[in-house]
Every structure is written in C-alpha cells, then in structure tokens.
C-alpha cells in the first residue's frame, strides 16, 4: 500500500534571470552609480588629446632610453590632454526600489575637481537617468559592434524584463532607433562620460564600493 501512496512531485524552481551579460548590466537596489564627466572650456565631453613636445620615436634625435619591447612595431609617444580640459566632475546616484516595484536612480552628489580645487555642486553638468515612472528595470548597454551613431553606451529601461530583453537586442542591431516608446525608455550616454555601476563589498570590518561589472 505504501508503494501506491501519492507522492508530491517537486517542481524545480526557475533559474533567476541573469542581471548582466558581456554587453549590458541591470542596476540593482542598494547599488550606486558613479559618473565621471570631463569639465572643459568648450563644453565638449571629449577633450582633445595632443602629443607633448617630449614625444619621441626610438632612434630619432632626442629619444631617451626607450626599451626594445616598446619599439617592436609600435611608435611610443606621450599623450596629454589639451588646454581645453579643466578637470572632472564626479556624480553619484543611488539605486533603490520603491513600494510599487519601480527602480529609481536618484541623484545624490556632484563634486567638481579642477586642479587642487574641489567644489560641491547642486546639480550635475549633465544629468542622466531621467527615467519615466513605471520602469521596473534599468539597464546600461554597451555597444560592441560598429555603428552609425556617435555613442557607444545607452541607458535602457522598461516595466517588463521580457520587453527590455527584446528592446536591447533591437537597439544592438539598430542603434539609431534609440527612442522612447510604450513601456520602454532609451537614452544615449554621451561619448566621454564614464558610467560605473558599483556595489558594496565587505572586507573584514570595512565596506567599500566596487565596480559591479
């Protein structure tokens, strides 16, 4: 009779959806996002780089003790930013989920660093994460293929993870179609601005922030 007793079958739990891949990462509650923005005279986020007067090629007049490893098929040179670059602004956003399940990326601080001067700002030079209400997932996408737009990273958001996955693949194939639609959001990150998601890590009795990639 015991062999005939009904047995409850154990249904395996579905695997958790991945929150990152080689090309994108989903922001998680409790993380923060560190944004580094160049401060320039021209207002561009891509300060020009220019060779310095000390730039030399091995074997040319004025070259100084360059190692052989640096001269095989390469032209060593020293690169510095032009006078257009004044400094950097470091902006911090916190990531949290509200009671309705929406993921919010909230501006916290902005600090300008120009030379030895450090100055807090009430708002960033360029504000990111202007995500509309109703978005439960926020993703940072890095384009790895050649494309026809002047950006290589975007902020995507959606109220549905499935819709976000479909939208991500679409933007990867068609970057020029990064625009807002029903239940999806897309915003480019200008070239020159670094966006680094970070999460807390505990080492011994100390906590510090580490890049989430």
mmCIF file with all atom_site columns, C-alpha atoms in Angstrom:
data_model
loop_
_atom_site.group_PDB
_atom_site.id
_atom_site.type_symbol
_atom_site.label_atom_id
_atom_site.label_alt_id
_atom_site.label_comp_id
_atom_site.label_asym_id
_atom_site.label_entity_id
_atom_site.label_seq_id
_atom_site.pdbx_PDB_ins_code
_atom_site.Cartn_x
_atom_site.Cartn_y
_atom_site.Cartn_z
_atom_site.occupancy
_atom_site.B_iso_or_equiv
_atom_site.pdbx_formal_charge
_atom_site.auth_seq_id
_atom_site.auth_comp_id
_atom_site.auth_asym_id
_atom_site.auth_atom_id
_atom_site.pdbx_PDB_model_num
ATOM 1   C CA . UNK A 1 1   ? 0.000  0.000  0.000   1.00 0.00 ? 1   UNK A CA 1
ATOM 2   C CA . UNK A 1 2   ? 2.866  2.343  0.709   1.00 0.00 ? 2   UNK A CA 1
ATOM 3   C CA . UNK A 1 3   ? 4.050  1.923  -2.870  1.00 0.00 ? 3   UNK A CA 1
ATOM 4   C CA . UNK A 1 4   ? 0.674  3.174  -4.085  1.00 0.00 ? 4   UNK A CA 1
ATOM 5   C CA . UNK A 1 5   ? 0.652  6.258  -1.832  1.00 0.00 ? 5   UNK A CA 1
ATOM 6   C CA . UNK A 1 6   ? 0.539  9.527  -3.789  1.00 0.00 ? 6   UNK A CA 1
ATOM 7   C CA . UNK A 1 7   ? 3.826  11.414 -3.874  1.00 0.00 ? 7   UNK A CA 1
ATOM 8   C CA . UNK A 1 8   ? 4.123  15.147 -4.328  1.00 0.00 ? 8   UNK A CA 1
ATOM 9   C CA . UNK A 1 9   ? 6.392  15.870 -7.267  1.00 0.00 ? 9   UNK A CA 1
ATOM 10  C CA . UNK A 1 10  ? 8.961  18.580 -6.658  1.00 0.00 ? 10  UNK A CA 1
ATOM 11  C CA . UNK A 1 11  ? 8.837  21.165 -9.386  1.00 0.00 ? 11  UNK A CA 1
ATOM 12  C CA . UNK A 1 12  ? 12.257 22.760 -9.887  1.00 0.00 ? 12  UNK A CA 1
ATOM 13  C CA . UNK A 1 13  ? 12.305 26.497 -9.346  1.00 0.00 ? 13  UNK A CA 1
ATOM 14  C CA . UNK A 1 14  ? 13.022 28.547 -12.460 1.00 0.00 ? 14  UNK A CA 1
ATOM 15  C CA . UNK A 1 15  ? 16.547 29.912 -12.648 1.00 0.00 ? 15  UNK A CA 1
ATOM 16  C CA . UNK A 1 16  ? 16.902 33.566 -11.823 1.00 0.00 ? 16  UNK A CA 1
ATOM 17  C CA . UNK A 1 17  ? 17.189 35.789 -14.840 1.00 0.00 ? 17  UNK A CA 1
ATOM 18  C CA . UNK A 1 18  ? 20.770 36.977 -15.379 1.00 0.00 ? 18  UNK A CA 1
ATOM 19  C CA . UNK A 1 19  ? 21.348 40.603 -14.401 1.00 0.00 ? 19  UNK A CA 1
ATOM 20  C CA . UNK A 1 20  ? 24.381 41.080 -16.629 1.00 0.00 ? 20  UNK A CA 1
ATOM 21  C CA . UNK A 1 21  ? 25.998 39.887 -19.828 1.00 0.00 ? 21  UNK A CA 1
ATOM 22  C CA . UNK A 1 22  ? 29.112 40.814 -21.776 1.00 0.00 ? 22  UNK A CA 1
ATOM 23  C CA . UNK A 1 23  ? 27.309 43.805 -23.298 1.00 0.00 ? 23  UNK A CA 1
ATOM 24  C CA . UNK A 1 24  ? 24.955 45.071 -20.587 1.00 0.00 ? 24  UNK A CA 1
ATOM 25  C CA . UNK A 1 25  ? 24.237 45.179 -16.846 1.00 0.00 ? 25  UNK A CA 1
ATOM 26  C CA . UNK A 1 26  ? 20.991 45.699 -14.915 1.00 0.00 ? 26  UNK A CA 1
ATOM 27  C CA . UNK A 1 27  ? 21.131 48.068 -11.966 1.00 0.00 ? 27  UNK A CA 1
ATOM 28  C CA . UNK A 1 28  ? 20.157 46.523 -8.620  1.00 0.00 ? 28  UNK A CA 1
ATOM 29  C CA . UNK A 1 29  ? 18.653 48.067 -5.455  1.00 0.00 ? 29  UNK A CA 1
ATOM 30  C CA . UNK A 1 30  ? 21.368 49.008 -2.971  1.00 0.00 ? 30  UNK A CA 1
ATOM 31  C CA . UNK A 1 31  ? 23.916 49.806 -5.682  1.00 0.00 ? 31  UNK A CA 1
ATOM 32  C CA . UNK A 1 32  ? 25.178 53.228 -6.603  1.00 0.00 ? 32  UNK A CA 1
ATOM 33  C CA . UNK A 1 33  ? 26.274 54.649 -9.959  1.00 0.00 ? 33  UNK A CA 1
ATOM 34  C CA . UNK A 1 34  ? 29.427 56.750 -10.229 1.00 0.00 ? 34  UNK A CA 1
ATOM 35  C CA . UNK A 1 35  ? 29.530 59.082 -13.223 1.00 0.00 ? 35  UNK A CA 1
ATOM 36  C CA . UNK A 1 36  ? 32.688 60.911 -14.286 1.00 0.00 ? 36  UNK A CA 1
ATOM 37  C CA . UNK A 1 37  ? 32.194 63.939 -16.569 1.00 0.00 ? 37  UNK A CA 1
ATOM 38  C CA . UNK A 1 38  ? 35.092 65.918 -18.089 1.00 0.00 ? 38  UNK A CA 1
ATOM 39  C CA . UNK A 1 39  ? 34.958 69.680 -17.439 1.00 0.00 ? 39  UNK A CA 1
ATOM 40  C CA . UNK A 1 40  ? 36.139 71.606 -20.495 1.00 0.00 ? 40  UNK A CA 1
ATOM 41  C CA . UNK A 1 41  ? 36.282 75.179 -21.703 1.00 0.00 ? 41  UNK A CA 1
ATOM 42  C CA . UNK A 1 42  ? 34.462 74.231 -24.896 1.00 0.00 ? 42  UNK A CA 1
ATOM 43  C CA . UNK A 1 43  ? 31.684 72.323 -23.129 1.00 0.00 ? 43  UNK A CA 1
ATOM 44  C CA . UNK A 1 44  ? 32.516 69.120 -25.026 1.00 0.00 ? 44  UNK A CA 1
ATOM 45  C CA . UNK A 1 45  ? 32.712 65.855 -23.117 1.00 0.00 ? 45  UNK A CA 1
ATOM 46  C CA . UNK A 1 46  ? 35.566 64.687 -25.363 1.00 0.00 ? 46  UNK A CA 1
ATOM 47  C CA . UNK A 1 47  ? 38.613 66.865 -24.699 1.00 0.00 ? 47  UNK A CA 1
ATOM 48  C CA . UNK A 1 48  ? 41.146 66.610 -27.474 1.00 0.00 ? 48  UNK A CA 1
ATOM 49  C CA . UNK A 1 49  ? 44.408 64.788 -26.873 1.00 0.00 ? 49  UNK A CA 1
ATOM 50  C CA . UNK A 1 50  ? 47.629 66.099 -28.302 1.00 0.00 ? 50  UNK A CA 1
ATOM 51  C CA . UNK A 1 51  ? 51.233 64.821 -28.304 1.00 0.00 ? 51  UNK A CA 1
ATOM 52  C CA . UNK A 1 52  ? 53.555 66.696 -25.992 1.00 0.00 ? 52  UNK A CA 1
ATOM 53  C CA . UNK A 1 53  ? 56.855 68.224 -27.028 1.00 0.00 ? 53  UNK A CA 1
ATOM 54  C CA . UNK A 1 54  ? 58.630 65.345 -25.312 1.00 0.00 ? 54  UNK A CA 1
ATOM 55  C CA . UNK A 1 55  ? 57.013 62.773 -27.588 1.00 0.00 ? 55  UNK A CA 1
ATOM 56  C CA . UNK A 1 56  ? 59.744 60.867 -29.393 1.00 0.00 ? 56  UNK A CA 1
ATOM 57  C CA . UNK A 1 57  ? 60.243 57.903 -31.663 1.00 0.00 ? 57  UNK A CA 1
ATOM 58  C CA . UNK A 1 58  ? 63.036 55.473 -30.859 1.00 0.00 ? 58  UNK A CA 1
ATOM 59  C CA . UNK A 1 59  ? 66.145 56.268 -32.913 1.00 0.00 ? 59  UNK A CA 1
ATOM 60  C CA . UNK A 1 60  ? 65.104 59.829 -33.649 1.00 0.00 ? 60  UNK A CA 1
ATOM 61  C CA . UNK A 1 61  ? 67.092 62.793 -32.301 1.00 0.00 ? 61  UNK A CA 1
ATOM 62  C CA . UNK A 1 62  ? 66.160 63.451 -28.707 1.00 0.00 ? 62  UNK A CA 1
ATOM 63  C CA . UNK A 1 63  ? 64.990 59.914 -27.900 1.00 0.00 ? 63  UNK A CA 1
ATOM 64  C CA . UNK A 1 64  ? 65.874 58.781 -24.390 1.00 0.00 ? 64  UNK A CA 1
ATOM 65  C CA . UNK A 1 65  ? 66.419 55.184 -23.411 1.00 0.00 ? 65  UNK A CA 1
ATOM 66  C CA . UNK A 1 66  ? 63.255 53.587 -24.809 1.00 0.00 ? 66  UNK A CA 1
ATOM 67  C CA . UNK A 1 67  ? 63.171 49.841 -24.222 1.00 0.00 ? 67  UNK A CA 1
ATOM 68  C CA . UNK A 1 68  ? 63.282 47.377 -27.093 1.00 0.00 ? 68  UNK A CA 1
ATOM 69  C CA . UNK A 1 69  ? 59.908 45.952 -26.044 1.00 0.00 ? 69  UNK A CA 1
ATOM 70  C CA . UNK A 1 70  ? 58.316 49.305 -26.758 1.00 0.00 ? 70  UNK A CA 1
ATOM 71  C CA . UNK A 1 71  ? 59.820 49.672 -30.229 1.00 0.00 ? 71  UNK A CA 1
ATOM 72  C CA . UNK A 1 72  ? 58.758 46.488 -31.959 1.00 0.00 ? 72  UNK A CA 1
ATOM 73  C CA . UNK A 1 73  ? 56.133 47.549 -34.461 1.00 0.00 ? 73  UNK A CA 1
ATOM 74  C CA . UNK A 1 74  ? 54.977 50.462 -32.309 1.00 0.00 ? 74  UNK A CA 1
ATOM 75  C CA . UNK A 1 75  ? 55.676 54.167 -32.071 1.00 0.00 ? 75  UNK A CA 1
ATOM 76  C CA . UNK A 1 76  ? 55.928 55.154 -28.395 1.00 0.00 ? 76  UNK A CA 1
ATOM 77  C CA . UNK A 1 77  ? 54.641 58.601 -27.546 1.00 0.00 ? 77  UNK A CA 1
ATOM 78  C CA . UNK A 1 78  ? 53.452 60.637 -24.606 1.00 0.00 ? 78  UNK A CA 1
ATOM 79  C CA . UNK A 1 79  ? 49.882 61.892 -24.825 1.00 0.00 ? 79  UNK A CA 1
ATOM 80  C CA . UNK A 1 80  ? 48.371 64.642 -22.706 1.00 0.00 ? 80  UNK A CA 1
ATOM 81  C CA . UNK A 1 81  ? 45.020 66.383 -22.696 1.00 0.00 ? 81  UNK A CA 1
ATOM 82  C CA . UNK A 1 82  ? 44.812 69.747 -24.394 1.00 0.00 ? 82  UNK A CA 1
ATOM 83  C CA . UNK A 1 83  ? 44.342 73.009 -22.511 1.00 0.00 ? 83  UNK A CA 1
ATOM 84  C CA . UNK A 1 84  ? 40.599 72.576 -23.137 1.00 0.00 ? 84  UNK A CA 1
ATOM 85  C CA . UNK A 1 85  ? 40.385 70.099 -20.229 1.00 0.00 ? 85  UNK A CA 1
ATOM 86  C CA . UNK A 1 86  ? 39.910 71.862 -16.888 1.00 0.00 ? 86  UNK A CA 1
ATOM 87  C CA . UNK A 1 87  ? 39.058 68.928 -14.624 1.00 0.00 ? 87  UNK A CA 1
ATOM 88  C CA . UNK A 1 88  ? 36.375 66.377 -13.856 1.00 0.00 ? 88  UNK A CA 1
ATOM 89  C CA . UNK A 1 89  ? 33.019 66.187 -12.158 1.00 0.00 ? 89  UNK A CA 1
ATOM 90  C CA . UNK A 1 90  ? 32.200 63.081 -10.115 1.00 0.00 ? 90  UNK A CA 1
ATOM 91  C CA . UNK A 1 91  ? 28.464 62.449 -9.743  1.00 0.00 ? 91  UNK A CA 1
ATOM 92  C CA . UNK A 1 92  ? 26.895 59.794 -7.515  1.00 0.00 ? 92  UNK A CA 1
ATOM 93  C CA . UNK A 1 93  ? 23.438 58.259 -7.944  1.00 0.00 ? 93  UNK A CA 1
ATOM 94  C CA . UNK A 1 94  ? 21.805 55.777 -5.582  1.00 0.00 ? 94  UNK A CA 1
ATOM 95  C CA . UNK A 1 95  ? 19.657 52.876 -6.800  1.00 0.00 ? 95  UNK A CA 1
ATOM 96  C CA . UNK A 1 96  ? 16.559 51.804 -4.901  1.00 0.00 ? 96  UNK A CA 1
ATOM 97  C CA . UNK A 1 97  ? 13.193 50.163 -5.498  1.00 0.00 ? 97  UNK A CA 1
ATOM 98  C CA . UNK A 1 98  ? 10.053 51.883 -4.222  1.00 0.00 ? 98  UNK A CA 1
ATOM 99  C CA . UNK A 1 99  ? 6.960  50.212 -2.782  1.00 0.00 ? 99  UNK A CA 1
ATOM 100 C CA . UNK A 1 100 ? 5.385  49.975 -6.207  1.00 0.00 ? 100 UNK A CA 1
ATOM 101 C CA . UNK A 1 101 ? 8.322  47.966 -7.518  1.00 0.00 ? 101 UNK A CA 1
ATOM 102 C CA . UNK A 1 102 ? 9.735  50.776 -9.670  1.00 0.00 ? 102 UNK A CA 1
ATOM 103 C CA . UNK A 1 103 ? 13.513 51.038 -9.830  1.00 0.00 ? 103 UNK A CA 1
ATOM 104 C CA . UNK A 1 104 ? 14.689 54.563 -9.095  1.00 0.00 ? 104 UNK A CA 1
ATOM 105 C CA . UNK A 1 105 ? 18.126 56.024 -9.815  1.00 0.00 ? 105 UNK A CA 1
ATOM 106 C CA . UNK A 1 106 ? 18.354 59.109 -7.612  1.00 0.00 ? 106 UNK A CA 1
ATOM 107 C CA . UNK A 1 107 ? 20.902 61.921 -7.852  1.00 0.00 ? 107 UNK A CA 1
ATOM 108 C CA . UNK A 1 108 ? 22.882 62.359 -4.625  1.00 0.00 ? 108 UNK A CA 1
ATOM 109 C CA . UNK A 1 109 ? 26.029 64.442 -5.045  1.00 0.00 ? 109 UNK A CA 1
ATOM 110 C CA . UNK A 1 110 ? 28.160 66.205 -7.649  1.00 0.00 ? 110 UNK A CA 1
ATOM 111 C CA . UNK A 1 111 ? 31.723 67.307 -6.951  1.00 0.00 ? 111 UNK A CA 1
ATOM 112 C CA . UNK A 1 112 ? 33.887 69.315 -9.354  1.00 0.00 ? 112 UNK A CA 1
ATOM 113 C CA . UNK A 1 113 ? 37.628 68.715 -9.247  1.00 0.00 ? 113 UNK A CA 1
ATOM 114 C CA . UNK A 1 114 ? 39.730 71.300 -11.059 1.00 0.00 ? 114 UNK A CA 1
ATOM 115 C CA . UNK A 1 115 ? 43.400 71.129 -10.177 1.00 0.00 ? 115 UNK A CA 1
ATOM 116 C CA . UNK A 1 116 ? 43.620 71.346 -6.395  1.00 0.00 ? 116 UNK A CA 1
ATOM 117 C CA . UNK A 1 117 ? 40.150 72.817 -6.075  1.00 0.00 ? 117 UNK A CA 1
ATOM 118 C CA . UNK A 1 118 ? 37.140 70.714 -5.043  1.00 0.00 ? 118 UNK A CA 1
ATOM 119 C CA . UNK A 1 119 ? 33.677 72.230 -5.178  1.00 0.00 ? 119 UNK A CA 1
ATOM 120 C CA . UNK A 1 120 ? 30.281 70.646 -4.494  1.00 0.00 ? 120 UNK A CA 1
ATOM 121 C CA . UNK A 1 121 ? 27.508 71.380 -6.977  1.00 0.00 ? 121 UNK A CA 1
ATOM 122 C CA . UNK A 1 122 ? 23.732 71.343 -6.505  1.00 0.00 ? 122 UNK A CA 1
ATOM 123 C CA . UNK A 1 123 ? 23.212 69.649 -9.865  1.00 0.00 ? 123 UNK A CA 1
ATOM 124 C CA . UNK A 1 124 ? 25.442 67.793 -12.334 1.00 0.00 ? 124 UNK A CA 1
ATOM 125 C CA . UNK A 1 125 ? 26.761 69.272 -15.567 1.00 0.00 ? 125 UNK A CA 1
ATOM 126 C CA . UNK A 1 126 ? 24.838 66.621 -17.482 1.00 0.00 ? 126 UNK A CA 1
ATOM 127 C CA . UNK A 1 127 ? 22.025 64.744 -15.796 1.00 0.00 ? 127 UNK A CA 1
ATOM 128 C CA . UNK A 1 128 ? 21.494 61.085 -16.585 1.00 0.00 ? 128 UNK A CA 1
ATOM 129 C CA . UNK A 1 129 ? 18.789 58.581 -15.610 1.00 0.00 ? 129 UNK A CA 1
ATOM 130 C CA . UNK A 1 130 ? 15.777 60.762 -16.386 1.00 0.00 ? 130 UNK A CA 1
ATOM 131 C CA . UNK A 1 131 ? 13.744 57.551 -16.432 1.00 0.00 ? 131 UNK A CA 1
ATOM 132 C CA . UNK A 1 132 ? 9.924  57.900 -16.527 1.00 0.00 ? 132 UNK A CA 1
ATOM 133 C CA . UNK A 1 133 ? 7.661  56.345 -13.921 1.00 0.00 ? 133 UNK A CA 1
ATOM 134 C CA . UNK A 1 134 ? 6.577  52.741 -14.239 1.00 0.00 ? 134 UNK A CA 1
ATOM 135 C CA . UNK A 1 135 ? 10.012 51.305 -15.082 1.00 0.00 ? 135 UNK A CA 1
ATOM 136 C CA . UNK A 1 136 ? 10.964 48.249 -13.011 1.00 0.00 ? 136 UNK A CA 1
ATOM 137 C CA . UNK A 1 137 ? 14.267 47.546 -14.762 1.00 0.00 ? 137 UNK A CA 1
ATOM 138 C CA . UNK A 1 138 ? 17.111 49.900 -15.712 1.00 0.00 ? 138 UNK A CA 1
ATOM 139 C CA . UNK A 1 139 ? 19.943 48.599 -17.899 1.00 0.00 ? 139 UNK A CA 1
ATOM 140 C CA . UNK A 1 140 ? 23.248 50.050 -19.119 1.00 0.00 ? 140 UNK A CA 1
ATOM 141 C CA . UNK A 1 141 ? 24.034 48.815 -22.622 1.00 0.00 ? 141 UNK A CA 1
ATOM 142 C CA . UNK A 1 142 ? 27.477 48.976 -24.229 1.00 0.00 ? 142 UNK A CA 1
ATOM 143 C CA . UNK A 1 143 ? 27.531 48.644 -27.991 1.00 0.00 ? 143 UNK A CA 1
ATOM 144 C CA . UNK A 1 144 ? 30.340 46.385 -29.160 1.00 0.00 ? 144 UNK A CA 1
ATOM 145 C CA . UNK A 1 145 ? 29.593 46.420 -32.867 1.00 0.00 ? 145 UNK A CA 1
ATOM 146 C CA . UNK A 1 146 ? 30.470 49.229 -35.252 1.00 0.00 ? 146 UNK A CA 1
ATOM 147 C CA . UNK A 1 147 ? 27.529 51.600 -35.593 1.00 0.00 ? 147 UNK A CA 1
ATOM 148 C CA . UNK A 1 148 ? 26.495 54.784 -37.333 1.00 0.00 ? 148 UNK A CA 1
ATOM 149 C CA . UNK A 1 149 ? 25.696 56.813 -34.235 1.00 0.00 ? 149 UNK A CA 1
ATOM 150 C CA . UNK A 1 150 ? 28.101 58.895 -32.179 1.00 0.00 ? 150 UNK A CA 1
ATOM 151 C CA . UNK A 1 151 ? 27.552 56.936 -28.966 1.00 0.00 ? 151 UNK A CA 1
ATOM 152 C CA . UNK A 1 152 ? 28.720 53.613 -27.593 1.00 0.00 ? 152 UNK A CA 1
ATOM 153 C CA . UNK A 1 153 ? 26.571 53.270 -24.451 1.00 0.00 ? 153 UNK A CA 1
ATOM 154 C CA . UNK A 1 154 ? 22.903 53.789 -23.604 1.00 0.00 ? 154 UNK A CA 1
ATOM 155 C CA . UNK A 1 155 ? 20.520 53.676 -20.652 1.00 0.00 ? 155 UNK A CA 1
ATOM 156 C CA . UNK A 1 156 ? 17.541 51.399 -21.295 1.00 0.00 ? 156 UNK A CA 1
ATOM 157 C CA . UNK A 1 157 ? 14.522 50.865 -19.066 1.00 0.00 ? 157 UNK A CA 1
ATOM 158 C CA . UNK A 1 158 ? 11.230 49.018 -19.115 1.00 0.00 ? 158 UNK A CA 1
ATOM 159 C CA . UNK A 1 159 ? 8.422  47.835 -16.881 1.00 0.00 ? 159 UNK A CA 1
ATOM 160 C CA . UNK A 1 160 ? 8.896  44.284 -18.183 1.00 0.00 ? 160 UNK A CA 1
ATOM 161 C CA . UNK A 1 161 ? 12.100 42.253 -18.237 1.00 0.00 ? 161 UNK A CA 1
ATOM 162 C CA . UNK A 1 162 ? 10.984 40.410 -21.356 1.00 0.00 ? 162 UNK A CA 1
ATOM 163 C CA . UNK A 1 163 ? 10.236 43.677 -23.154 1.00 0.00 ? 163 UNK A CA 1
ATOM 164 C CA . UNK A 1 164 ? 13.617 45.026 -22.040 1.00 0.00 ? 164 UNK A CA 1
ATOM 165 C CA . UNK A 1 165 ? 15.437 41.987 -23.445 1.00 0.00 ? 165 UNK A CA 1
ATOM 166 C CA . UNK A 1 166 ? 13.661 42.346 -26.799 1.00 0.00 ? 166 UNK A CA 1
ATOM 167 C CA . UNK A 1 167 ? 14.345 46.093 -26.861 1.00 0.00 ? 167 UNK A CA 1
ATOM 168 C CA . UNK A 1 168 ? 18.024 45.539 -26.013 1.00 0.00 ? 168 UNK A CA 1
ATOM 169 C CA . UNK A 1 169 ? 18.523 43.201 -28.965 1.00 0.00 ? 169 UNK A CA 1
ATOM 170 C CA . UNK A 1 170 ? 16.732 45.665 -31.224 1.00 0.00 ? 170 UNK A CA 1
ATOM 171 C CA . UNK A 1 171 ? 18.982 48.576 -30.180 1.00 0.00 ? 171 UNK A CA 1
ATOM 172 C CA . UNK A 1 172 ? 22.086 46.419 -30.610 1.00 0.00 ? 172 UNK A CA 1
ATOM 173 C CA . UNK A 1 173 ? 21.070 45.786 -34.217 1.00 0.00 ? 173 UNK A CA 1
ATOM 174 C CA . UNK A 1 174 ? 19.602 49.238 -34.880 1.00 0.00 ? 174 UNK A CA 1
ATOM 175 C CA . UNK A 1 175 ? 21.337 51.817 -32.626 1.00 0.00 ? 175 UNK A CA 1
ATOM 176 C CA . UNK A 1 176 ? 19.830 54.759 -34.500 1.00 0.00 ? 176 UNK A CA 1
ATOM 177 C CA . UNK A 1 177 ? 16.380 53.726 -33.197 1.00 0.00 ? 177 UNK A CA 1
ATOM 178 C CA . UNK A 1 178 ? 17.164 54.571 -29.571 1.00 0.00 ? 178 UNK A CA 1
ATOM 179 C CA . UNK A 1 179 ? 13.952 56.365 -28.692 1.00 0.00 ? 179 UNK A CA 1
ATOM 180 C CA . UNK A 1 180 ? 11.151 56.129 -26.148 1.00 0.00 ? 180 UNK A CA 1
ATOM 181 C CA . UNK A 1 181 ? 8.046  54.073 -26.835 1.00 0.00 ? 181 UNK A CA 1
ATOM 182 C CA . UNK A 1 182 ? 5.281  52.358 -24.905 1.00 0.00 ? 182 UNK A CA 1
ATOM 183 C CA . UNK A 1 183 ? 6.784  50.618 -21.844 1.00 0.00 ? 183 UNK A CA 1
ATOM 184 C CA . UNK A 1 184 ? 10.405 51.177 -22.954 1.00 0.00 ? 184 UNK A CA 1
ATOM 185 C CA . UNK A 1 185 ? 12.898 54.005 -22.491 1.00 0.00 ? 185 UNK A CA 1
ATOM 186 C CA . UNK A 1 186 ? 16.200 54.708 -24.236 1.00 0.00 ? 186 UNK A CA 1
ATOM 187 C CA . UNK A 1 187 ? 18.721 57.483 -23.637 1.00 0.00 ? 187 UNK A CA 1
ATOM 188 C CA . UNK A 1 188 ? 22.271 57.756 -25.000 1.00 0.00 ? 188 UNK A CA 1
ATOM 189 C CA . UNK A 1 189 ? 25.279 58.353 -22.762 1.00 0.00 ? 189 UNK A CA 1
ATOM 190 C CA . UNK A 1 190 ? 27.447 60.990 -24.494 1.00 0.00 ? 190 UNK A CA 1
ATOM 191 C CA . UNK A 1 191 ? 30.939 59.921 -25.516 1.00 0.00 ? 191 UNK A CA 1
ATOM 192 C CA . UNK A 1 192 ? 33.480 60.971 -22.918 1.00 0.00 ? 192 UNK A CA 1
ATOM 193 C CA . UNK A 1 193 ? 31.191 60.380 -19.911 1.00 0.00 ? 193 UNK A CA 1
ATOM 194 C CA . UNK A 1 194 ? 32.040 57.301 -17.828 1.00 0.00 ? 194 UNK A CA 1
ATOM 195 C CA . UNK A 1 195 ? 29.166 55.492 -16.070 1.00 0.00 ? 195 UNK A CA 1
ATOM 196 C CA . UNK A 1 196 ? 30.258 52.892 -13.494 1.00 0.00 ? 196 UNK A CA 1
ATOM 197 C CA . UNK A 1 197 ? 27.688 50.850 -11.510 1.00 0.00 ? 197 UNK A CA 1
ATOM 198 C CA . UNK A 1 198 ? 29.108 49.957 -8.087  1.00 0.00 ? 198 UNK A CA 1
ATOM 199 C CA . UNK A 1 199 ? 28.056 47.646 -5.283  1.00 0.00 ? 199 UNK A CA 1
ATOM 200 C CA . UNK A 1 200 ? 29.159 47.399 -1.659  1.00 0.00 ? 200 UNK A CA 1
ATOM 201 C CA . UNK A 1 201 ? 31.786 44.838 -0.798  1.00 0.00 ? 201 UNK A CA 1
ATOM 202 C CA . UNK A 1 202 ? 32.818 43.832 2.712   1.00 0.00 ? 202 UNK A CA 1
ATOM 203 C CA . UNK A 1 203 ? 36.440 43.098 3.537   1.00 0.00 ? 203 UNK A CA 1
ATOM 204 C CA . UNK A 1 204 ? 36.993 42.273 7.165   1.00 0.00 ? 204 UNK A CA 1
ATOM 205 C CA . UNK A 1 205 ? 35.281 45.031 9.101   1.00 0.00 ? 205 UNK A CA 1
ATOM 206 C CA . UNK A 1 206 ? 35.418 47.548 6.272   1.00 0.00 ? 206 UNK A CA 1
ATOM 207 C CA . UNK A 1 207 ? 32.950 48.231 3.484   1.00 0.00 ? 207 UNK A CA 1
ATOM 208 C CA . UNK A 1 208 ? 33.864 49.808 0.202   1.00 0.00 ? 208 UNK A CA 1
ATOM 209 C CA . UNK A 1 209 ? 32.367 50.286 -3.236  1.00 0.00 ? 209 UNK A CA 1
ATOM 210 C CA . UNK A 1 210 ? 33.496 48.073 -6.102  1.00 0.00 ? 210 UNK A CA 1
ATOM 211 C CA . UNK A 1 211 ? 32.622 48.178 -9.783  1.00 0.00 ? 211 UNK A CA 1
ATOM 212 C CA . UNK A 1 212 ? 29.740 45.774 -10.454 1.00 0.00 ? 212 UNK A CA 1
ATOM 213 C CA . UNK A 1 213 ? 30.984 44.725 -13.903 1.00 0.00 ? 213 UNK A CA 1
#
